[in-house]
N, C-alpha and C. Protein backbone atom coordinates (compact mmCIF):
# COMPACT_ATOMS: atom_id res chain seq x y z
N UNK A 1 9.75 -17.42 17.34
CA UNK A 1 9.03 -16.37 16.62
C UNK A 1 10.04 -15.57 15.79
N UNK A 2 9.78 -15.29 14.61
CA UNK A 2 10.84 -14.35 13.61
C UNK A 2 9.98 -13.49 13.85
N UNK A 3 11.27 -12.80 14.75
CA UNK A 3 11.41 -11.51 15.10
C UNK A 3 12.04 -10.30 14.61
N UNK A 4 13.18 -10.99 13.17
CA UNK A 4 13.87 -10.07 12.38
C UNK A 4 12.70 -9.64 11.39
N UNK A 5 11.75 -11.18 10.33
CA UNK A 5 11.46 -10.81 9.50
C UNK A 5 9.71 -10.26 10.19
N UNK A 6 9.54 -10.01 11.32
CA UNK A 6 8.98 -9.08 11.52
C UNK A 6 8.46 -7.13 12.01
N UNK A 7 10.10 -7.39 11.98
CA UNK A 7 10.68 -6.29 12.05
C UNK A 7 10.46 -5.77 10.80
N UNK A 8 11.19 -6.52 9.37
CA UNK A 8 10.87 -5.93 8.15
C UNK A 8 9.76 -5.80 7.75
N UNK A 9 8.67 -6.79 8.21
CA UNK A 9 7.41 -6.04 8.05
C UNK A 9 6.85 -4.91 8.08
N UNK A 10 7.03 -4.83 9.07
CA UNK A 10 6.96 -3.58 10.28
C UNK A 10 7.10 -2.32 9.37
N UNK A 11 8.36 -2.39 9.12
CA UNK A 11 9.47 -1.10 8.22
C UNK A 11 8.17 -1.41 6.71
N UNK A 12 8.50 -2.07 6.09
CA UNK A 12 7.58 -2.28 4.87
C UNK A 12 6.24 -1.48 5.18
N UNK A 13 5.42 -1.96 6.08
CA UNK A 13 3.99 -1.29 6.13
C UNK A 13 4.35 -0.42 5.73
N UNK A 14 5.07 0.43 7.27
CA UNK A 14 5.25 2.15 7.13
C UNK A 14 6.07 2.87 6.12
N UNK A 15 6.49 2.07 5.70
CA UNK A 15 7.20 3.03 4.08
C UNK A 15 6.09 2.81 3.29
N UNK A 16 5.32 1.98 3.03
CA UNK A 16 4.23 2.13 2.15
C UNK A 16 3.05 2.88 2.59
N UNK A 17 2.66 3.29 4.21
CA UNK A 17 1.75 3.68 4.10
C UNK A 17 2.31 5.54 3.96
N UNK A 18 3.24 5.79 4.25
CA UNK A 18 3.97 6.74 4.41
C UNK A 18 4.09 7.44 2.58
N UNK A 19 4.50 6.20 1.76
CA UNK A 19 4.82 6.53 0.00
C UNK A 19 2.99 7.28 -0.20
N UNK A 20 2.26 6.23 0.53
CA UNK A 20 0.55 6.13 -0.51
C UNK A 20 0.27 7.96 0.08
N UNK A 21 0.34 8.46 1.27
CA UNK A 21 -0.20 9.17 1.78
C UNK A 21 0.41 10.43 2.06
N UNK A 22 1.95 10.38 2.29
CA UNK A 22 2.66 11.65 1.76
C UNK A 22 3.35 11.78 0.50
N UNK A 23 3.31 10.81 -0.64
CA UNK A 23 3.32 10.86 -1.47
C UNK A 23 2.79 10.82 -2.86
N UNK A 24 2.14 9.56 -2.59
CA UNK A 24 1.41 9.90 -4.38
C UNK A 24 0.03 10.37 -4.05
N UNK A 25 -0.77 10.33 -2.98
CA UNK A 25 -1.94 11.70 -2.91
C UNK A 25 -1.65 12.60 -3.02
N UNK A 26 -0.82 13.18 -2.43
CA UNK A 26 -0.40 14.82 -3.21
C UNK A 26 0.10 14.85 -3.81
N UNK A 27 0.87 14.23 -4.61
CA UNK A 27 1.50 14.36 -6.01
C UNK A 27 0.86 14.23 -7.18
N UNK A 28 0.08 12.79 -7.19
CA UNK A 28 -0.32 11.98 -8.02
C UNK A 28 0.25 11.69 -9.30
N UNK A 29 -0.19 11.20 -10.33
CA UNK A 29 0.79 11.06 -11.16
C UNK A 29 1.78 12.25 -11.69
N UNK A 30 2.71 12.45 -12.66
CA UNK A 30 3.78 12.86 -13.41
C UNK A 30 3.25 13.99 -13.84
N UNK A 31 2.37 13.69 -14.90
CA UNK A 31 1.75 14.45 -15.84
C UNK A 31 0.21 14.33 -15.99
N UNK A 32 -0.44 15.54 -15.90
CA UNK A 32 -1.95 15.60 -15.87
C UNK A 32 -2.09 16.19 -17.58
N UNK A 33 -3.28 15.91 -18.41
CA UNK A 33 -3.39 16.83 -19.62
C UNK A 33 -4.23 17.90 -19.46
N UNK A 34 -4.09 18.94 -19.85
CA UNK A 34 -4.58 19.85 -20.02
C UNK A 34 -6.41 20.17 -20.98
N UNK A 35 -7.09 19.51 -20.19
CA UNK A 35 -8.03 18.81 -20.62
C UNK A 35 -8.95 19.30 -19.70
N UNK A 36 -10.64 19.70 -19.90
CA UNK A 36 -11.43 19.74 -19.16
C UNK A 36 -12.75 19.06 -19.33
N UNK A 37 -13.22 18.36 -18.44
CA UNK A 37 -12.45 18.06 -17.04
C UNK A 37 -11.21 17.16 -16.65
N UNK A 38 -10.59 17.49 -16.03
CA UNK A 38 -9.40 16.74 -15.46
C UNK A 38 -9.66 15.12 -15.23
N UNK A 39 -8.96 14.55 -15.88
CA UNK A 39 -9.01 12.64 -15.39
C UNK A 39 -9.38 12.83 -14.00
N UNK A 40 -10.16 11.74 -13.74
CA UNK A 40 -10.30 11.74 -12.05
C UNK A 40 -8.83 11.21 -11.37
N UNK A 41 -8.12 10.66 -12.18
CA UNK A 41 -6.42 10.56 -11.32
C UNK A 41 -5.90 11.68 -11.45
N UNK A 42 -5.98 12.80 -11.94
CA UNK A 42 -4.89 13.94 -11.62
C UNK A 42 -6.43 15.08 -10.39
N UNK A 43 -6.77 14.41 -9.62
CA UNK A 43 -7.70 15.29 -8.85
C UNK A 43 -7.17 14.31 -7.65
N UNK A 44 -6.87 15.26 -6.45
CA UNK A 44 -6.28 14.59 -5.39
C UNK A 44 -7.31 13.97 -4.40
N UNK A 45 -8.56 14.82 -4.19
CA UNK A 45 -9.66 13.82 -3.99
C UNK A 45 -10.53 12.56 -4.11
N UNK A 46 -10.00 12.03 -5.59
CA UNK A 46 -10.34 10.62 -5.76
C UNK A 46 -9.21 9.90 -6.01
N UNK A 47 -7.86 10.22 -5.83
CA UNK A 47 -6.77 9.20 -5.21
C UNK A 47 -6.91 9.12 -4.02
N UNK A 48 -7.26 9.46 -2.75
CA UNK A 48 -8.24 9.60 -1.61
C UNK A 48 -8.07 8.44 -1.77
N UNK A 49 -9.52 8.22 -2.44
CA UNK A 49 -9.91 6.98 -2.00
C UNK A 49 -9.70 5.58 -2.50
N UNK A 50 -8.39 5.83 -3.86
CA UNK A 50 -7.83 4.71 -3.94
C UNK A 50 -6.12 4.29 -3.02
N UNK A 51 -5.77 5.29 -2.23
CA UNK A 51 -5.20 5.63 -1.29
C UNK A 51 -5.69 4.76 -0.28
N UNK A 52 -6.90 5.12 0.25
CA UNK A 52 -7.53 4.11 1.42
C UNK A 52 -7.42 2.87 1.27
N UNK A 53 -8.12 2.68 -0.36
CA UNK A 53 -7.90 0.39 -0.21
C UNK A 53 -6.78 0.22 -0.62
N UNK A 54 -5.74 0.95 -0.72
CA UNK A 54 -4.51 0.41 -0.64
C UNK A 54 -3.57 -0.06 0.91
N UNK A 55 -4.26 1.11 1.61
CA UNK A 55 -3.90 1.47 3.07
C UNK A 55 -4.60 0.13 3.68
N UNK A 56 -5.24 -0.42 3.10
CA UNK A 56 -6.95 -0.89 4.23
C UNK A 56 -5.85 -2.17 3.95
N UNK A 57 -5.45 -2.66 2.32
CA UNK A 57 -5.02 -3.56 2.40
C UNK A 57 -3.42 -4.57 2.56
N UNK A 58 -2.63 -3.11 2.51
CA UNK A 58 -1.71 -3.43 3.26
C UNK A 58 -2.06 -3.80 4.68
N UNK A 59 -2.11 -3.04 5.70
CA UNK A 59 -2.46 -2.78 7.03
C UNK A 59 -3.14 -4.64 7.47
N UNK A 60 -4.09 -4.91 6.22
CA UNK A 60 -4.79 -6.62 6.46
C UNK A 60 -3.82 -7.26 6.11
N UNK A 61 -2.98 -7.20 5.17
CA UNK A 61 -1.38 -7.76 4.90
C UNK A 61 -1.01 -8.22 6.19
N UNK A 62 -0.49 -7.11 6.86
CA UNK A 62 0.82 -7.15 7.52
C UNK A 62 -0.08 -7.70 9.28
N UNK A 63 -1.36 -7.38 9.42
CA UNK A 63 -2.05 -8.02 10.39
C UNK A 63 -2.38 -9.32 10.53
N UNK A 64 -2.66 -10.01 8.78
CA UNK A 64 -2.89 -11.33 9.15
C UNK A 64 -1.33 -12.21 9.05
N UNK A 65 0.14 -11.29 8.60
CA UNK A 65 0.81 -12.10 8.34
C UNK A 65 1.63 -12.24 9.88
N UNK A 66 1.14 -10.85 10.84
CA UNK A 66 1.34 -10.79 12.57
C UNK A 66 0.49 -11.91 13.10
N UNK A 67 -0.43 -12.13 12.65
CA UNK A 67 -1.31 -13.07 12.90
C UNK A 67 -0.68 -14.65 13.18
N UNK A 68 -0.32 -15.11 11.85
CA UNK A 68 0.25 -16.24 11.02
C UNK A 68 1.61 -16.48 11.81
N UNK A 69 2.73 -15.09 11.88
CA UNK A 69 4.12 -15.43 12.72
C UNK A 69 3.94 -15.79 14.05
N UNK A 70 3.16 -15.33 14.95
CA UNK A 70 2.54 -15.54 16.23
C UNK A 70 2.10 -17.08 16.50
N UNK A 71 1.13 -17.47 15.60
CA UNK A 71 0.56 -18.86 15.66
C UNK A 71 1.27 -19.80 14.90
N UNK A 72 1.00 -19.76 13.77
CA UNK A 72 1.94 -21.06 13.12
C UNK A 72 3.82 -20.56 12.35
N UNK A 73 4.03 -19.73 12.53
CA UNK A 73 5.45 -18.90 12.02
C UNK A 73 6.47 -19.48 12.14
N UNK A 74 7.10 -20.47 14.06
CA UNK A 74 8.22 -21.31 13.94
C UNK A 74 7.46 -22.43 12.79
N UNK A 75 6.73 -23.16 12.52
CA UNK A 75 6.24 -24.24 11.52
C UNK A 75 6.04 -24.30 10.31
N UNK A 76 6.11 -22.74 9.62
CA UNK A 76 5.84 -22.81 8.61
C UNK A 76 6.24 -21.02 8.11
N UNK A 77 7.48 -20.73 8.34
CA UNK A 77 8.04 -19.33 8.23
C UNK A 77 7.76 -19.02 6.98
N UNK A 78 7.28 -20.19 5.68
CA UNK A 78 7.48 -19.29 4.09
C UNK A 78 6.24 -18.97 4.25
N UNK A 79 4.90 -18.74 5.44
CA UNK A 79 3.85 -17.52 5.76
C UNK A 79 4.58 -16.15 6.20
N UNK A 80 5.32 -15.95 6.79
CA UNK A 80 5.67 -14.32 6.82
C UNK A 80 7.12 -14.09 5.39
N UNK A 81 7.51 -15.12 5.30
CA UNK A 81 8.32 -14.99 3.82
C UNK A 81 7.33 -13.99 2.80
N UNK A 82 6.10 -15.20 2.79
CA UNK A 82 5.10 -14.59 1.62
C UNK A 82 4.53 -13.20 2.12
N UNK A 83 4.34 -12.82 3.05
CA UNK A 83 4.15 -12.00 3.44
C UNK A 83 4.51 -10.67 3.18
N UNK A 84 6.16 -10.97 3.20
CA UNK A 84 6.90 -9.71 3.20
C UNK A 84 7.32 -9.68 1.89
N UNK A 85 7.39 -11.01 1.00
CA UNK A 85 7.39 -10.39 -0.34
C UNK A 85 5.89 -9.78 -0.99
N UNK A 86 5.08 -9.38 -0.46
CA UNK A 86 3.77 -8.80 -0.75
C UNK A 86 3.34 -7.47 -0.35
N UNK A 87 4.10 -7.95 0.84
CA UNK A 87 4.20 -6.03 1.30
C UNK A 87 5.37 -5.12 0.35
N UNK A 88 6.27 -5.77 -0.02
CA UNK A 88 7.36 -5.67 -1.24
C UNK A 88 6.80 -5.70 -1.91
N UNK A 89 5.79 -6.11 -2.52
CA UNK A 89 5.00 -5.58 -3.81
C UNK A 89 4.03 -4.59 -3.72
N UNK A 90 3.87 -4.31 -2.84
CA UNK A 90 2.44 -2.99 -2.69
C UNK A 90 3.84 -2.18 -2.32
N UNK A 91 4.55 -1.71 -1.87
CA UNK A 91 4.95 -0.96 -1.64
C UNK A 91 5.82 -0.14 -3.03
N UNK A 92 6.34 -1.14 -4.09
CA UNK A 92 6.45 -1.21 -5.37
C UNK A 92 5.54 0.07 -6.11
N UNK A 93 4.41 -1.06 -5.97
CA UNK A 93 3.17 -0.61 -7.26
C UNK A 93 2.35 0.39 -6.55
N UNK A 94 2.29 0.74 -5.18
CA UNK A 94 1.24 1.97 -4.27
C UNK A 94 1.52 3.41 -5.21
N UNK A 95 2.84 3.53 -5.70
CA UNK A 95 2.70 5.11 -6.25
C UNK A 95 2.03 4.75 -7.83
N UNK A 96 2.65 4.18 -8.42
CA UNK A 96 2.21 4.08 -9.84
C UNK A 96 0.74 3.78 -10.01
N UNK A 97 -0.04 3.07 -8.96
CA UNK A 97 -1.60 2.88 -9.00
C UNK A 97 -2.12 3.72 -8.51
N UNK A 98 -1.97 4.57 -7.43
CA UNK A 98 -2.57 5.60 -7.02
C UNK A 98 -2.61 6.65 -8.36
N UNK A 99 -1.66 6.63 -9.49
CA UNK A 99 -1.76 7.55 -10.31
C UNK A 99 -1.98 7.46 -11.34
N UNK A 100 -2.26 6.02 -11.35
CA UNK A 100 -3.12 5.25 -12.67
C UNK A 100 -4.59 4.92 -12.53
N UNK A 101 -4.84 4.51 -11.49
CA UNK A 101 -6.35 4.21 -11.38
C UNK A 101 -7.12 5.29 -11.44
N UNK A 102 -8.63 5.40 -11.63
CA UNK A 102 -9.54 6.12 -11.90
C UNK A 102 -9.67 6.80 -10.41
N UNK A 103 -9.88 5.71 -9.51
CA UNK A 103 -10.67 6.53 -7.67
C UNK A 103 -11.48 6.62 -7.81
N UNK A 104 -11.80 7.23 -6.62
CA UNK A 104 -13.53 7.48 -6.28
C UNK A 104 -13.33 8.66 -5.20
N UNK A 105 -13.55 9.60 -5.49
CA UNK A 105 -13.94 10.51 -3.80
C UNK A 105 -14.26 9.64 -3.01
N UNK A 106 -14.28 10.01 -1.76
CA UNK A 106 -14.55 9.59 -0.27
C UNK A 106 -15.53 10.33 0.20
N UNK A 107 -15.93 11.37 -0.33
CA UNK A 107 -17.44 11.81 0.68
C UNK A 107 -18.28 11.33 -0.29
């Protein structure tokens, strides 16, 4: 069982879920315009909820790639390879989309 490159998983999730949720929800993007009404990306309530399917889909990332190292992982390791270069990519692009996309509130 790779036990290192599930370790980096591991670390990957939580820096990304950690960037999406103490970081670019309350931040959100750079610069908001001075515009009324406000883009729904500079309102911290509907990065919310593009916050969540980012969260929802890392979290299915890194579960089915726990999944995959467990069962087939000594047989076929470029499944948590791919894995962790994917969680390496959401963890990348989680701030810049949270502050680019439109959202949606959550209530």
């Amino acid at each position: 069982m790779p036990l290192g490159r599930l370790a980096i998983a591991t670390v990957l999730t939580a820096a990304t879920l950690a960037v999406v949720w103490f970081v670019a929800v309350p931040l959100g993007p750079v610069a908001c315009p001075a515009i009324m009404p406000p883009p729904t990306n500079c309102m911290s309530s509907y990065r919310e909820g593009t916050a969540l399917v980012i969260s929802v889909a890392t979290v299915s990332i890194y579960a089915a790639m726990v999944v995959g190292a467990l069962t087939i992982g000594r047989r076929r390791p470029a499944i948590v390879t791919a894995g962790i270069v994917v969680l390496t990519a959401l963890l990348v692009t989680a701030w810049p989309l949270i502050g680019l996309l439109a959202g949606f509130p959550l209530a």
